[in-house]
């Protein structure tokens, strides 16, 4: 035939099930198994082959399947049930947020992130940061937050991973067609599509705004692939973390500055702005620029308004994970910009300066910290490490008091919960469990699940994982040109009685993926035991530029091919949320052995714990808080080592011993019915301890109560009456800064000596405040244990008189509440009712 054209013919959706389209466009389906079943049951292999993407599925499913479904009573009953649940979700009578903070009705919270991991059908995430952002949006929707997300719609996504025969990672980029994913063009109040403009070193760059609906909340994603742009700028938003520093700064300008403009163009005026990681920190500059240009504020006044409503979350203790740009780059991209902020080059560069071994840089983390009144790390340990890491920004302030707090990460329960466990939750935790996820008492319900039912739900998860792996392995064997004998063999690799260990994450080297092979003979003995077989599954991508990370993948793939380890060690290609779900719902033990304390939080282990898969992990990130001695196992100790080699050797030894002496014996200690009750105890402890504590519901409530609500209230105070309070605070800070160097403090108290607990010692101080008054400062006794183990306590001293030369006399009592070696000091800090924290100005004067 002489082909004149190719036409796509989409099926027509029968009237009776018309709303399948509408449902496909709301990511609510991504955490609702019944909604997914509406598509999957029409053609499961098509559903699987299209990455569970309902938009694409509805274009490709056959007309016949749709017609049949529309006439099938079972199908239409499921359809009606799902639609009723969807409508109830979208239009609730009341939400947690409305009930808890009614006064914040009508406000909005804008959340900026470079990546969002919502579902495998929308591959615009690379790993933990993205999955966390996606889960954050879902739970914000569940709890009724007035939330909007801002990010990128990367047309090339992250990359697809293929492993070659000799274990090399190849990266492929395929183009996402936006009409085939659940996204639509965002529209303003006039119904027009929205395009924003930013300036990149002298040229205009445009971004179109797309909208992804996540339950009740919209996520706005930018895309620079528009005809208005030069060809190279059209590529700017093609890839996530794909380019050099030039692309990086350009993307971050579009995210931070373009993102603010997008929100304005869409008609929002957020009361809270959340920077999820430093990538988004330029949003602080853009907000200052708006206030300087449109409201006539000075830089300092605008900064006060901006700080009040900005919240910053830092995500990594690895120094290289914090973006910083050379001053030459800043000149190039911001030479036209700092003037619009009302400051000069010197002040601009100084504002976010970080001196690195290779020179002075403009740090996105410093910028974010300066522009945000509140900042946090993502686990208790990571909070401590972050305070240490950034303590240089607060000279004179003890690290323990640096104003960076922590809110430990969590996961979105419904997204990650095994379909095999879901009915057991309905039955034994109560049908309202979805509304009570962060309630610890709810999770005691797992002790009511009968042993047989729990054991078989865990087995079912494993069977599903094995079937998935079999299909993947068969596909790959085809690709590698294997013959039928080999293909048939694959099914025999998977025996459900095997203890399966899972390890899946980004292949950053500090995660030490190859640690379990550091003593090859020892691990060989473990996996080849005939009575008590063990299998180890790996999955994960290394950043394409990370050669050592790719080398780890190569080593594991080569081990997996060695006759001693064949079928016992396997690497699953192209880790994504789909594989993530199969693994956390199907393996028996979740292994994590990062080099402590580099893992900020980690969340995959939380997903596993929720599914009754206990963690075997280094006491880093969330596990340092989560491990309670009954709900899994720890690797290594909570201590520092003289060098990495010593630490690696000690951790490896601990890993082997724990596996051999505890994990394997517990799993194989079977009763007559084939169930290990010893194992189920650990499983139940895992679910009941982690299910609520490391849930997104708990996390979102903490962000709301501890950070968003204070920010919104601060924002209202600062903005009222033409920003009157912001002007006052800026003026006050200016005055304090001026007088601070001229102040004087001298204190007297015992230099050494002995006391008993509860016996107070008197301390006296004389201060001269230059032009400040006593109401503007606090004079404090700060004391704590010499080893610094439990941090410091401060107690205010009382103003008791004046000196002849205009100074002030303060007196206080030091009364230690516990025995030990105590150290103490006396200091002055500035106080003002509008400060979030007394260390906000980084001014402290010690006697
Ligand atoms: C949960 C998840 C992560 C994050 O896991 P970590 O424990 O932080 O490494 C990364 N990638 C995918 C696909 C995930 O689902």
Tab-separated table of C-alpha atoms and ligand atoms in Angstrom, residues 125-129 131-132 135 411 416 504-506 511 575-581 584 590 592 599 601-607 622, ligand 1:
chain	number	residue	atom	x	y	z
A	125	UNK	CA	11.458	12.013	40.042
A	126	UNK	CA	14.851	10.438	40.650
A	127	UNK	CA	14.603	9.101	44.182
A	128	UNK	CA	13.814	9.774	47.809
A	129	UNK	CA	13.398	13.546	47.541
A	131	UNK	CA	8.905	10.364	46.359
A	132	UNK	CA	8.760	12.373	49.564
A	135	UNK	CA	3.734	11.603	49.265
A	411	UNK	CA	5.438	7.777	53.877
A	416	UNK	CA	2.710	1.898	49.829
A	504	UNK	CA	16.863	-0.877	46.651
A	505	UNK	CA	17.862	2.756	46.514
A	506	UNK	CA	19.953	5.224	44.559
A	511	UNK	CA	25.017	3.801	50.709
A	575	UNK	CA	14.161	0.941	39.833
A	576	UNK	CA	11.019	3.052	40.040
A	577	UNK	CA	7.981	3.358	42.286
A	578	UNK	CA	6.450	0.250	40.747
A	579	UNK	CA	9.461	-1.919	41.609
A	580	UNK	CA	9.637	-0.130	44.943
A	581	UNK	CA	6.093	-1.246	45.774
A	584	UNK	CA	8.659	-3.417	50.056
A	590	UNK	CA	14.839	-4.614	54.250
A	592	UNK	CA	20.124	-0.563	54.541
A	599	UNK	CA	21.536	9.126	55.357
A	601	UNK	CA	16.260	10.013	56.719
A	602	UNK	CA	15.608	7.292	54.160
A	603	UNK	CA	12.013	6.334	53.539
A	604	UNK	CA	12.090	2.986	51.750
A	605	UNK	CA	12.627	1.242	55.089
A	606	UNK	CA	9.506	2.985	56.430
A	607	UNK	CA	7.513	1.564	53.515
A	622	UNK	CA	14.885	7.466	60.606
B	1	LIG	C1	10.991	5.330	48.588
B	1	LIG	C2	11.789	5.424	47.359
B	1	LIG	C3	13.063	5.989	47.393
B	1	LIG	C4	13.684	6.503	48.658
B	1	LIG	O1	14.224	5.468	49.392
B	1	LIG	P1	15.484	5.661	50.353
B	1	LIG	O2	15.275	4.736	51.456
B	1	LIG	O3	15.431	7.091	50.808
B	1	LIG	O4	16.678	5.391	49.545
B	1	LIG	C5	13.792	6.062	46.208
B	1	LIG	N1	13.283	5.611	45.058
B	1	LIG	C6	12.063	5.055	44.989
B	1	LIG	C7	11.557	4.575	43.678
B	1	LIG	C8	11.282	4.944	46.131
B	1	LIG	O5	10.067	4.402	46.045
